[in-house]
PDB file of C-alpha atoms and ligand atoms in Angstrom:
ATOM      1  CA  MET F  20       8.702 -18.011   9.619  1.00 97.00           C
ATOM      2  CA  ILE F  21       8.958 -15.300   6.941  1.00 98.00           C
ATOM      3  CA  ALA F  22      11.107 -12.164   6.892  1.00 98.00           C
ATOM      4  CA  LEU F  23      10.410  -9.363   4.409  1.00 98.00           C
ATOM      5  CA  VAL F  24      13.424  -7.144   3.754  1.00 99.00           C
ATOM      6  CA  THR F  25      13.424  -3.999   1.628  1.00 98.00           C
ATOM      7  CA  GLY F  26      16.718  -2.807   0.164  1.00 98.00           C
ATOM      8  CA  ALA F  27      17.820  -6.454  -0.010  1.00 98.00           C
ATOM      9  CA  SER F  28      19.816  -6.026  -3.218  1.00 98.00           C
ATOM     10  CA  SER F  29      22.769  -4.466  -1.377  1.00 98.00           C
ATOM     11  CA  GLY F  30      24.474  -3.594   1.901  1.00 98.00           C
ATOM     12  CA  ILE F  31      22.675  -3.827   5.232  1.00 98.00           C
ATOM     13  CA  GLY F  32      19.404  -5.092   3.742  1.00 98.00           C
ATOM     14  CA  ARG F  33      21.157  -7.881   1.869  1.00 98.00           C
ATOM     15  CA  ALA F  34      23.125  -8.872   4.975  1.00 98.00           C
ATOM     16  CA  MET F  35      19.932  -8.854   7.061  1.00 98.00           C
ATOM     17  CA  ALA F  36      18.225 -11.102   4.508  1.00 98.00           C
ATOM     18  CA  VAL F  37      21.141 -13.565   4.627  1.00 98.00           C
ATOM     19  CA  GLY F  38      21.095 -13.365   8.456  1.00 98.00           C
ATOM     20  CA  PHE F  39      17.418 -14.352   8.575  1.00 98.00           C
ATOM     21  CA  ALA F  40      17.922 -17.122   6.011  1.00 98.00           C
ATOM     22  CA  LYS F  41      20.743 -18.475   8.171  1.00 98.00           C
ATOM     23  CA  ARG F  42      18.248 -18.643  11.044  1.00 98.00           C
ATOM     24  CA  GLY F  43      15.803 -20.650   8.900  1.00 98.00           C
ATOM     25  CA  PHE F  44      13.461 -17.851   7.782  1.00 98.00           C
ATOM     26  CA  ASN F  45      11.935 -17.918   4.310  1.00 98.00           C
ATOM     27  CA  LEU F  46      12.435 -14.574   2.612  1.00 98.00           C
ATOM     28  CA  ILE F  47      10.542 -11.916   0.714  1.00 98.00           C
ATOM     29  CA  VAL F  48      13.162  -9.595  -0.725  1.00 98.00           C
ATOM     30  CA  VAL F  49      12.435  -6.203  -2.252  1.00 98.00           C
ATOM     31  CA  ALA F  50      14.466  -3.708  -4.311  1.00 98.00           C
ATOM     32  CA  ARG F  51      14.604  -2.318  -7.850  1.00 98.00           C
ATOM     33  CA  ARG F  52      17.523  -4.409  -9.157  1.00 98.00           C
ATOM     34  CA  ARG F  53      16.031  -7.756 -10.158  1.00 98.00           C
ATOM     35  CA  GLN F  54      19.330  -9.436 -11.059  1.00 98.00           C
ATOM     36  CA  ARG F  55      20.784  -8.698  -7.619  1.00 98.00           C
ATOM     37  CA  LEU F  56      17.708 -10.159  -5.931  1.00 98.00           C
ATOM     38  CA  LEU F  57      17.900 -13.282  -8.101  1.00 98.00           C
ATOM     39  CA  GLU F  58      21.571 -13.765  -7.172  1.00 98.00           C
ATOM     40  CA  LEU F  59      20.681 -13.427  -3.484  1.00 98.00           C
ATOM     41  CA  LYS F  60      17.847 -15.922  -3.944  1.00 98.00           C
ATOM     42  CA  GLU F  61      20.133 -18.479  -5.568  1.00 98.00           C
ATOM     43  CA  GLU F  62      22.796 -18.031  -2.881  1.00 98.00           C
ATOM     44  CA  VAL F  63      20.551 -18.452   0.168  1.00 98.00           C
ATOM     45  CA  GLN F  64      18.406 -21.212  -1.328  1.00 97.00           C
ATOM     46  CA  GLU F  65      21.524 -23.232  -1.993  1.00 97.00           C
ATOM     47  CA  LYS F  66      23.245 -22.480   1.338  1.00 98.00           C
ATOM     48  CA  TYR F  67      20.310 -22.551   3.744  1.00 98.00           C
ATOM     49  CA  GLY F  68      17.525 -24.375   1.881  1.00 98.00           C
ATOM     50  CA  VAL F  69      14.966 -21.599   2.479  1.00 98.00           C
ATOM     51  CA  LYS F  70      12.326 -20.281   0.074  1.00 98.00           C
ATOM     52  CA  VAL F  71      12.826 -16.821  -1.424  1.00 98.00           C
ATOM     53  CA  ARG F  72      10.376 -14.611  -3.304  1.00 98.00           C
ATOM     54  CA  CYS F  73      11.671 -11.511  -5.103  1.00 98.00           C
ATOM     55  CA  PHE F  74       9.649  -8.344  -5.630  1.00 98.00           C
ATOM     56  CA  CYS F  75      10.994  -5.521  -7.783  1.00 98.00           C
ATOM     57  CA  HIS F  76       9.509  -2.243  -6.676  1.00 98.00           C
ATOM     58  CA  ASP F  77      10.523   1.379  -6.709  1.00 98.00           C
ATOM     59  CA  LEU F  78       9.544   2.237  -3.147  1.00 98.00           C
ATOM     60  CA  SER F  79       9.775   5.969  -3.827  1.00 98.00           C
ATOM     61  CA  ARG F  80       6.306   5.476  -5.321  1.00 98.00           C
ATOM     62  CA  THR F  81       3.610   5.074  -2.685  1.00 98.00           C
ATOM     63  CA  GLU F  82       1.467   3.026  -5.056  1.00 98.00           C
ATOM     64  CA  GLU F  83       4.307   0.477  -5.300  1.00 98.00           C
ATOM     65  CA  CYS F  84       4.495   0.242  -1.488  1.00 98.00           C
ATOM     66  CA  LEU F  85       0.742  -0.408  -1.451  1.00 98.00           C
ATOM     67  CA  ARG F  86       1.085  -2.970  -4.263  1.00 98.00           C
ATOM     68  CA  LEU F  87       3.860  -4.785  -2.393  1.00 98.00           C
ATOM     69  CA  PHE F  88       1.657  -5.027   0.714  1.00 98.00           C
ATOM     70  CA  GLU F  89      -1.207  -6.330  -1.406  1.00 98.00           C
ATOM     71  CA  GLU F  90       1.045  -8.895  -3.132  1.00 97.00           C
ATOM     72  CA  VAL F  91       2.163 -10.414   0.174  1.00 97.00           C
ATOM     73  CA  SER F  92      -1.196 -10.082   1.948  1.00 95.00           C
ATOM     74  CA  ARG F  93      -1.936 -13.823   1.712  1.00 94.00           C
ATOM     75  CA  VAL F  94       1.182 -14.876   3.607  1.00 95.00           C
ATOM     76  CA  ASN F  95       1.860 -14.363   7.287  1.00 96.00           C
ATOM     77  CA  VAL F  96       4.965 -12.236   7.365  1.00 98.00           C
ATOM     78  CA  ASP F  97       6.704 -12.409  10.780  1.00 98.00           C
ATOM     79  CA  VAL F  98       9.445  -9.808  10.350  1.00 98.00           C
ATOM     80  CA  VAL F  99       9.594  -6.614   8.277  1.00 98.00           C
ATOM     81  CA  VAL F 100      12.901  -4.808   7.832  1.00 99.00           C
ATOM     82  CA  ASN F 101      12.712  -1.399   6.156  1.00 99.00           C
ATOM     83  CA  SER F 102      16.281  -1.001   4.950  1.00 98.00           C
ATOM     84  CA  ALA F 103      15.820   0.644   1.529  1.00 98.00           C
ATOM     85  CA  GLY F 104      17.247   4.141   1.675  1.00 98.00           C
ATOM     86  CA  PHE F 105      19.924   6.505   0.445  1.00 98.00           C
ATOM     87  CA  GLY F 106      21.539   9.887   1.096  1.00 97.00           C
ATOM     88  CA  VAL F 107      22.103  13.095  -0.857  1.00 96.00           C
ATOM     89  CA  PHE F 108      25.352  14.796   0.102  1.00 94.00           C
ATOM     90  CA  GLY F 109      26.100  18.512  -0.222  1.00 94.00           C
ATOM     91  CA  LYS F 110      25.197  22.010   0.932  1.00 95.00           C
ATOM     92  CA  PHE F 111      21.438  22.482   1.121  1.00 97.00           C
ATOM     93  CA  HIS F 112      21.355  25.348  -1.403  1.00 98.00           C
ATOM     94  CA  GLU F 113      23.324  23.248  -3.921  1.00 96.00           C
ATOM     95  CA  THR F 114      21.760  19.789  -3.728  1.00 96.00           C
ATOM     96  CA  SER F 115      19.139  18.609  -6.210  1.00 96.00           C
ATOM     97  CA  LEU F 116      15.573  19.140  -5.037  1.00 98.00           C
ATOM     98  CA  GLU F 117      14.464  16.235  -7.214  1.00 98.00           C
ATOM     99  CA  ASP F 118      16.966  13.838  -5.601  1.00 97.00           C
ATOM    100  CA  GLU F 119      16.033  15.006  -2.115  1.00 98.00           C
ATOM    101  CA  LEU F 120      12.299  14.620  -2.661  1.00 98.00           C
ATOM    102  CA  LYS F 121      12.940  11.100  -3.943  1.00 98.00           C
ATOM    103  CA  MET F 122      15.062  10.438  -0.879  1.00 98.00           C
ATOM    104  CA  ILE F 123      12.226  11.662   1.349  1.00 98.00           C
ATOM    105  CA  ASP F 124       9.875   9.345  -0.566  1.00 98.00           C
ATOM    106  CA  VAL F 125      12.091   6.314   0.134  1.00 98.00           C
ATOM    107  CA  ASN F 126      13.573   7.129   3.556  1.00 98.00           C
ATOM    108  CA  ILE F 127      10.384   8.550   5.069  1.00 98.00           C
ATOM    109  CA  LYS F 128       7.228   7.904   3.050  1.00 98.00           C
ATOM    110  CA  ALA F 129       7.929   4.258   2.183  1.00 98.00           C
ATOM    111  CA  VAL F 130       9.011   3.465   5.751  1.00 99.00           C
ATOM    112  CA  HIS F 131       5.935   5.260   7.083  1.00 99.00           C
ATOM    113  CA  THR F 132       3.571   3.442   4.685  1.00 98.00           C
ATOM    114  CA  LEU F 133       4.952  -0.067   5.165  1.00 98.00           C
ATOM    115  CA  THR F 134       5.213   0.408   8.933  1.00 99.00           C
ATOM    116  CA  LYS F 135       1.560   1.430   9.182  1.00 98.00           C
ATOM    117  CA  LEU F 136       0.258  -1.387   6.966  1.00 98.00           C
ATOM    118  CA  PHE F 137       2.255  -4.148   8.638  1.00 98.00           C
ATOM    119  CA  LEU F 138       1.695  -2.764  12.131  1.00 98.00           C
ATOM    120  CA  GLN F 139      -2.067  -2.941  11.593  1.00 98.00           C
ATOM    121  CA  LYS F 140      -1.736  -6.547  10.467  1.00 98.00           C
ATOM    122  CA  PHE F 141       0.651  -7.508  13.253  1.00 98.00           C
ATOM    123  CA  ARG F 142      -1.587  -5.946  15.917  1.00 98.00           C
ATOM    124  CA  GLU F 143      -4.498  -8.134  14.763  1.00 97.00           C
ATOM    125  CA  ARG F 144      -2.305 -11.211  15.311  1.00 97.00           C
ATOM    126  CA  ASN F 145      -0.573  -9.686  18.368  1.00 98.00           C
ATOM    127  CA  LYS F 146       2.671 -10.874  16.846  1.00 98.00           C
ATOM    128  CA  GLY F 147       5.415  -9.641  14.525  1.00 98.00           C
ATOM    129  CA  PHE F 148       8.604  -7.604  14.311  1.00 98.00           C
ATOM    130  CA  ILE F 149       9.255  -4.332  12.457  1.00 99.00           C
ATOM    131  CA  LEU F 150      12.814  -3.054  12.240  1.00 99.00           C
ATOM    132  CA  ASN F 151      13.317   0.350  10.638  1.00 99.00           C
ATOM    133  CA  VAL F 152      16.834   1.109   9.484  1.00 98.00           C
ATOM    134  CA  ALA F 153      17.508   4.680  10.599  1.00 98.00           C
ATOM    135  CA  SER F 154      21.028   5.953  11.372  1.00 98.00           C
ATOM    136  CA  ILE F 155      23.074   7.539  14.140  1.00 97.00           C
ATOM    137  CA  ALA F 156      22.587  10.641  11.955  1.00 96.00           C
ATOM    138  CA  GLY F 157      18.989  10.734  13.136  1.00 98.00           C
ATOM    139  CA  PHE F 158      20.061  11.894  16.599  1.00 97.00           C
ATOM    140  CA  MET F 159      21.606  15.131  15.304  1.00 96.00           C
ATOM    141  CA  ALA F 160      21.471  17.844  12.660  1.00 96.00           C
ATOM    142  CA  GLY F 161      23.881  17.316   9.761  1.00 94.00           C
ATOM    143  CA  PRO F 162      25.274  20.355   7.963  1.00 95.00           C
ATOM    144  CA  GLU F 163      26.184  19.354   4.368  1.00 93.00           C
ATOM    145  CA  PHE F 164      24.040  16.224   4.657  1.00 95.00           C
ATOM    146  CA  SER F 165      21.019  18.019   6.077  1.00 97.00           C
ATOM    147  CA  SER F 166      18.009  16.331   4.537  1.00 98.00           C
ATOM    148  CA  TYR F 167      19.450  12.825   5.007  1.00 98.00           C
ATOM    149  CA  TYR F 168      20.003  13.456   8.739  1.00 97.00           C
ATOM    150  CA  ALA F 169      16.522  14.959   9.018  1.00 98.00           C
ATOM    151  CA  SER F 170      14.956  11.971   7.238  1.00 98.00           C
ATOM    152  CA  LYS F 171      16.526   9.607   9.756  1.00 98.00           C
ATOM    153  CA  SER F 172      15.269  11.741  12.694  1.00 98.00           C
ATOM    154  CA  TYR F 173      11.768  11.149  11.352  1.00 98.00           C
ATOM    155  CA  VAL F 174      12.323   7.393  11.300  1.00 99.00           C
ATOM    156  CA  ILE F 175      13.719   7.296  14.843  1.00 98.00           C
ATOM    157  CA  ASN F 176      10.996   9.459  16.352  1.00 98.00           C
ATOM    158  CA  LEU F 177       8.183   7.668  14.528  1.00 99.00           C
ATOM    159  CA  THR F 178       9.558   4.314  15.648  1.00 99.00           C
ATOM    160  CA  LYS F 179      10.029   5.391  19.275  1.00 98.00           C
ATOM    161  CA  ALA F 180       6.474   6.734  19.503  1.00 98.00           C
ATOM    162  CA  ILE F 181       4.961   3.530  18.080  1.00 98.00           C
ATOM    163  CA  HIS F 182       7.159   1.459  20.415  1.00 98.00           C
ATOM    164  CA  GLU F 183       5.654   3.343  23.358  1.00 98.00           C
ATOM    165  CA  GLU F 184       2.090   2.891  22.056  1.00 98.00           C
ATOM    166  CA  LEU F 185       2.737  -0.856  21.844  1.00 98.00           C
ATOM    167  CA  ARG F 186       4.288  -0.950  25.327  1.00 98.00           C
ATOM    168  CA  VAL F 187       1.288   0.805  26.877  1.00 98.00           C
ATOM    169  CA  GLU F 188      -1.166  -1.627  25.283  1.00 97.00           C
ATOM    170  CA  LYS F 189       1.062  -4.544  26.352  1.00 98.00           C
ATOM    171  CA  SER F 190       1.311  -5.719  22.765  1.00 98.00           C
ATOM    172  CA  ASN F 191       3.613  -8.553  21.744  1.00 98.00           C
ATOM    173  CA  VAL F 192       4.381  -6.691  18.520  1.00 98.00           C
ATOM    174  CA  TYR F 193       7.909  -5.307  18.362  1.00 98.00           C
ATOM    175  CA  ILE F 194       9.143  -2.171  16.606  1.00 98.00           C
ATOM    176  CA  GLY F 195      12.671  -0.822  16.773  1.00 98.00           C
ATOM    177  CA  ALA F 196      15.167   1.374  14.947  1.00 98.00           C
ATOM    178  CA  LEU F 197      18.618   0.308  13.810  1.00 98.00           C
ATOM    179  CA  CYS F 198      20.951   3.303  14.093  1.00 98.00           C
ATOM    180  CA  PRO F 199      24.387   2.478  12.678  1.00 98.00           C
ATOM    181  CA  GLY F 200      27.314   4.793  12.108  1.00 96.00           C
ATOM    182  CA  PRO F 201      29.370   4.222   8.948  1.00 95.00           C
ATOM    183  CA  VAL F 202      28.871   0.783   7.381  1.00 96.00           C
ATOM    184  CA  ARG F 203      30.801  -0.394   4.304  1.00 95.00           C
ATOM    185  CA  THR F 204      28.111  -0.609   1.589  1.00 96.00           C
ATOM    186  CA  GLU F 205      27.227   1.154  -1.675  1.00 95.00           C
ATOM    187  CA  PHE F 206      25.827   4.044   0.376  1.00 94.00           C
ATOM    188  CA  ASN F 207      28.834   6.346  -0.293  1.00 91.00           C
ATOM    189  CA  GLU F 208      28.765   5.916  -4.072  1.00 91.00           C
ATOM    190  CA  ILE F 209      25.094   6.768  -4.175  1.00 93.00           C
ATOM    191  CA  ALA F 210      25.357   9.715  -1.750  1.00 91.00           C
ATOM    192  CA  GLY F 211      28.389  11.039  -3.627  1.00 87.00           C
ATOM    193  CA  ALA F 212      30.793  11.304  -0.669  1.00 83.00           C
ATOM    194  CA  GLN F 213      33.286   9.056   1.114  1.00 81.00           C
ATOM    195  CA  PHE F 214      33.033   8.529   4.900  1.00 77.00           C
ATOM    196  CA  ALA F 215      35.959   9.891   6.892  1.00 74.00           C
ATOM    197  CA  THR F 216      36.252   6.501   8.704  1.00 80.00           C
ATOM    198  CA  ALA F 217      36.158   2.969   7.306  1.00 81.00           C
ATOM    199  CA  GLY F 218      33.118   1.772   9.230  1.00 92.00           C
ATOM    200  CA  ILE F 219      31.944  -1.711  10.177  1.00 96.00           C
ATOM    201  CA  SER F 220      30.881  -4.424   7.746  1.00 97.00           C
ATOM    202  CA  ASP F 221      27.272  -4.866   6.669  1.00 98.00           C
ATOM    203  CA  VAL F 222      27.303  -8.397   8.134  1.00 98.00           C
ATOM    204  CA  GLU F 223      28.462  -7.107  11.530  1.00 98.00           C
ATOM    205  CA  ALA F 224      25.707  -4.464  11.546  1.00 98.00           C
ATOM    206  CA  ALA F 225      23.054  -6.959  10.455  1.00 98.00           C
ATOM    207  CA  GLU F 226      23.996  -9.731  12.894  1.00 98.00           C
ATOM    208  CA  TYR F 227      24.014  -7.300  15.808  1.00 98.00           C
ATOM    209  CA  ALA F 228      20.664  -5.859  14.690  1.00 98.00           C
ATOM    210  CA  ILE F 229      18.957  -9.244  14.427  1.00 98.00           C
ATOM    211  CA  GLU F 230      20.137 -10.336  17.883  1.00 98.00           C
ATOM    212  CA  LYS F 231      19.074  -7.064  19.545  1.00 98.00           C
ATOM    213  CA  MET F 232      15.753  -7.046  17.700  1.00 98.00           C
ATOM    214  CA  PHE F 233      14.891 -10.472  19.111  1.00 98.00           C
ATOM    215  CA  ASP F 234      15.937  -9.150  22.569  1.00 98.00           C
ATOM    216  CA  GLY F 235      13.291  -6.411  22.136  1.00 98.00           C
ATOM    217  CA  GLN F 236      15.708  -3.462  22.135  1.00 98.00           C
ATOM    218  CA  MET F 237      14.043  -0.267  20.836  1.00 98.00           C
ATOM    219  CA  ILE F 238      17.157   1.611  19.640  1.00 98.00           C
ATOM    220  CA  ILE F 239      19.912  -0.582  18.255  1.00 98.00           C
ATOM    221  CA  ILE F 240      23.364   0.932  17.840  1.00 98.00           C
ATOM    222  CA  PRO F 241      26.108  -1.350  16.548  1.00 98.00           C
ATOM    223  CA  GLY F 242      29.741  -0.488  17.310  1.00 94.00           C
ATOM    224  CA  ALA F 243      31.399   1.058  20.384  1.00 93.00           C
ATOM    225  CA  GLY F 244      32.395   4.285  18.584  1.00 93.00           C
ATOM    226  CA  THR F 245      28.848   4.874  17.406  1.00 95.00           C
ATOM    227  CA  LYS F 246      27.465   4.280  20.919  1.00 95.00           C
ATOM    228  CA  LEU F 247      29.889   6.970  22.158  1.00 94.00           C
ATOM    229  CA  LEU F 248      28.669   9.332  19.456  1.00 92.00           C
ATOM    230  CA  ARG F 249      25.092   8.716  20.572  1.00 94.00           C
ATOM    231  CA  ALA F 250      26.081   9.672  24.144  1.00 93.00           C
ATOM    232  CA  ALA F 251      27.793  12.830  22.873  1.00 91.00           C
ATOM    233  CA  ALA F 252      24.698  13.800  20.869  1.00 91.00           C
ATOM    234  CA  LYS F 253      22.620  13.387  24.029  1.00 92.00           C
ATOM    235  CA  TYR F 254      24.762  15.404  26.406  1.00 93.00           C
ATOM    236  CA  ALA F 255      26.835  17.896  24.358  1.00 93.00           C
ATOM    237  CA  PRO F 256      25.367  21.378  23.813  1.00 93.00           C
ATOM    238  CA  ASP F 257      23.609  21.812  20.465  1.00 91.00           C
ATOM    239  CA  ASN F 258      26.060  24.359  19.053  1.00 93.00           C
ATOM    240  CA  VAL F 259      29.039  22.109  19.872  1.00 93.00           C
ATOM    241  CA  MET F 260      27.405  19.099  18.184  1.00 93.00           C
ATOM    242  CA  LEU F 261      26.418  21.187  15.144  1.00 93.00           C
ATOM    243  CA  ALA F 262      29.964  22.484  14.676  1.00 94.00           C
ATOM    244  CA  ALA F 263      31.433  18.996  15.143  1.00 91.00           C
ATOM    245  CA  THR F 264      29.001  17.323  12.747  1.00 91.00           C
ATOM    246  CA  GLY F 265      29.574  20.053  10.162  1.00 90.00           C
ATOM    247  CA  ALA F 266      33.346  19.590  10.439  1.00 91.00           C
ATOM    248  CA  VAL F 267      33.023  15.808   9.996  1.00 86.00           C
ATOM    249  CA  GLN F 268      30.825  16.178   6.928  1.00 85.00           C
ATOM    250  CA  ARG F 269      33.115  18.827   5.398  1.00 87.00           C
ATOM    251  CA  SER F 270      36.062  16.451   5.799  1.00 85.00           C
ATOM    252  CA  ARG F 271      34.312  13.871   3.580  1.00 77.00           C
ATOM    253  CA  LYS F 272      35.755  13.514   0.137  1.00 71.00           C
ATOM    254  CA  LYS F 273      33.290  14.094  -2.684  1.00 74.00           C
ATOM    255  CA  ILE F 274      33.222  11.132  -5.064  1.00 73.00           C
ATOM    256  CA  GLU F 275      31.597  10.458  -8.391  1.00 70.00           C
ATOM    257  CA  LYS F 276      27.926   9.594  -7.848  1.00 72.00           C
ATOM    258  CA  ASP F 277      26.879   6.181  -9.075  1.00 66.00           C
ATOM    259  CA  THR F 278      23.948   7.163 -11.255  1.00 57.00           C
ATOM    260  CA  ASP F 279      23.874   3.814 -13.092  1.00 53.00           C
ATOM    261  CA  VAL F 280      22.752   2.002 -10.002  1.00 54.00           C
ATOM    262  CA  ILE F 281      19.311   1.063 -11.259  1.00 50.00           C
ATOM    263  CA  SER F 282      20.307   0.260 -14.808  1.00 44.00           C
ATOM    264  CA  GLU F 283      22.256  -2.854 -13.740  1.00 48.00           C
TER     265      GLU F 283
HETATM  266  N1  NAP G 301      26.058   2.528   5.007  1.00 78.71           N
HETATM  267  C1  NAP G 301      25.988   3.300   6.048  1.00 78.71           C
HETATM  268  O1  NAP G 301      26.990   3.828   6.531  1.00 78.71           O
HETATM  269  C2  NAP G 301      24.669   3.537   6.745  1.00 78.71           C
HETATM  270  C3  NAP G 301      24.712   4.078   8.038  1.00 78.71           C
HETATM  271  C4  NAP G 301      23.509   4.297   8.695  1.00 78.71           C
HETATM  272  C5  NAP G 301      22.329   3.969   8.092  1.00 78.71           C
HETATM  273  N2  NAP G 301      22.312   3.478   6.831  1.00 78.71           N
HETATM  274  C6  NAP G 301      21.014   3.160   6.225  1.00 78.71           C
HETATM  275  O2  NAP G 301      20.998   1.778   5.915  1.00 78.71           O
HETATM  276  C7  NAP G 301      20.031   1.552   4.887  1.00 78.71           C
HETATM  277  C8  NAP G 301      20.659   0.651   3.836  1.00 78.71           C
HETATM  278  O3  NAP G 301      21.726   1.356   3.210  1.00 78.71           O
HETATM  279  P1  NAP G 301      23.088   0.641   2.809  1.00 78.71           P
HETATM  280  O4  NAP G 301      24.152   1.294   3.555  1.00 78.71           O
HETATM  281  O5  NAP G 301      22.915  -0.815   2.890  1.00 78.71           O
HETATM  282  O6  NAP G 301      23.208   1.170   1.298  1.00 78.71           O
HETATM  283  P2  NAP G 301      23.186   0.410  -0.102  1.00 78.71           P
HETATM  284  O7  NAP G 301      24.197  -0.653  -0.140  1.00 78.71           O
HETATM  285  O8  NAP G 301      23.246   1.497  -1.104  1.00 78.71           O
HETATM  286  O9  NAP G 301      21.723  -0.256  -0.141  1.00 78.71           O
HETATM  287  C9  NAP G 301      20.571   0.529  -0.312  1.00 78.71           C
HETATM  288  C10 NAP G 301      19.403  -0.372  -0.668  1.00 78.71           C
HETATM  289  O10 NAP G 301      18.223   0.451  -0.793  1.00 78.71           O
HETATM  290  C11 NAP G 301      17.548   0.088  -1.992  1.00 78.71           C
HETATM  291  N3  NAP G 301      16.817   1.207  -2.544  1.00 78.71           N
HETATM  292  C12 NAP G 301      17.255   2.489  -2.729  1.00 78.71           C
HETATM  293  N4  NAP G 301      16.305   3.215  -3.338  1.00 78.71           N
HETATM  294  C13 NAP G 301      15.243   2.388  -3.538  1.00 78.71           C
HETATM  295  C14 NAP G 301      13.967   2.554  -4.145  1.00 78.71           C
HETATM  296  N5  NAP G 301      13.587   3.713  -4.704  1.00 78.71           N
HETATM  297  N6  NAP G 301      13.118   1.500  -4.169  1.00 78.71           N
HETATM  298  C15 NAP G 301      13.491   0.311  -3.646  1.00 78.71           C
HETATM  299  N7  NAP G 301      14.687   0.093  -3.057  1.00 78.71           N
HETATM  300  C16 NAP G 301      15.557   1.122  -3.024  1.00 78.71           C
HETATM  301  C17 NAP G 301      18.678  -0.354  -2.944  1.00 78.71           C
HETATM  302  O11 NAP G 301      18.150  -1.257  -3.915  1.00 78.71           O
HETATM  303  P3  NAP G 301      17.998  -0.964  -5.480  1.00 78.71           P
HETATM  304  O12 NAP G 301      19.009   0.079  -5.853  1.00 78.71           O
HETATM  305  O13 NAP G 301      18.228  -2.295  -6.114  1.00 78.71           O
HETATM  306  O14 NAP G 301      16.592  -0.511  -5.617  1.00 78.71           O
HETATM  307  C18 NAP G 301      19.597  -1.094  -1.982  1.00 78.71           C
HETATM  308  O15 NAP G 301      19.180  -2.422  -1.857  1.00 78.71           O
HETATM  309  C19 NAP G 301      19.624   2.926   4.355  1.00 78.71           C
HETATM  310  O16 NAP G 301      18.358   3.252   4.882  1.00 78.71           O
HETATM  311  C20 NAP G 301      20.704   3.848   4.907  1.00 78.71           C
HETATM  312  O17 NAP G 301      20.239   5.147   5.091  1.00 78.71           O
HETATM  313  C21 NAP G 301      23.468   3.230   6.145  1.00 78.71           C
END
């Protein structure tokens, strides 16, 4: 069995990769930071005796998503986890257009591209799992974090629609969306703002996600508090949710952005 995980150099993606290795899966791990991927490879090969292949790609570039698919086309991948992603924090009129378009390229276009390519392959075999890492943010609008929230809405709605198409055709292929609240990763440093709450660990989020994915759950929400938030987003009036989300985002402390992240 082979699991392909994007964003495996850090956070949720890394923890998912370790989680699959622990379950005996060989890995294909993808991110820009080669050294991080090599460290992960060494760790899981030694601990779990699985095979790991590393692919360094900037997934904001569609041609690199296509190249990745081509590079792994000879192996039968069983699981694809689209975890690569990041956020751009700040008021919409102040945030960098360049950063946001790159975010849209990674959070939306790369997820869209890899989902389509692997779905087509999985449908031919009537087998395979695709897990898209969205966010609880995708169920609401997010003042001061607007384009990130909107990008995750795209991922959730795309995933739900494909899930229904697969259900109607009685396919054995699975697709689902992982929708965590705050998780302790490098996400804050890259977005440039600290969460108001501590959040759960990446391992907790990943372990929960893997179990629920194999149960066939379409929307996976780790953590009791985040499940409550999902219920509130469903039933509270729009203006109440907007005001509450805006207040939460405004309470976040701005921090220095980690711009060196890809030069490691
Ligand atoms: N942390 C949270 O609270 C939280 C909550 C809900 C959802 N999420 C979602 O969870 C996913 C993982 O985030 P995380 O929290 O684990 O953050 P993280 O620790 O910053 O990890 C992000 C991963 O995405 C990869 N990545 C970013 N841009 C990329 C690019 N252009 N090409 C290839 N890979 C790229 C990074 O690898 P390189 O830098 O090495 O390329 C890294 O491995 C994201 O989609 C995020 O939106 C996070």
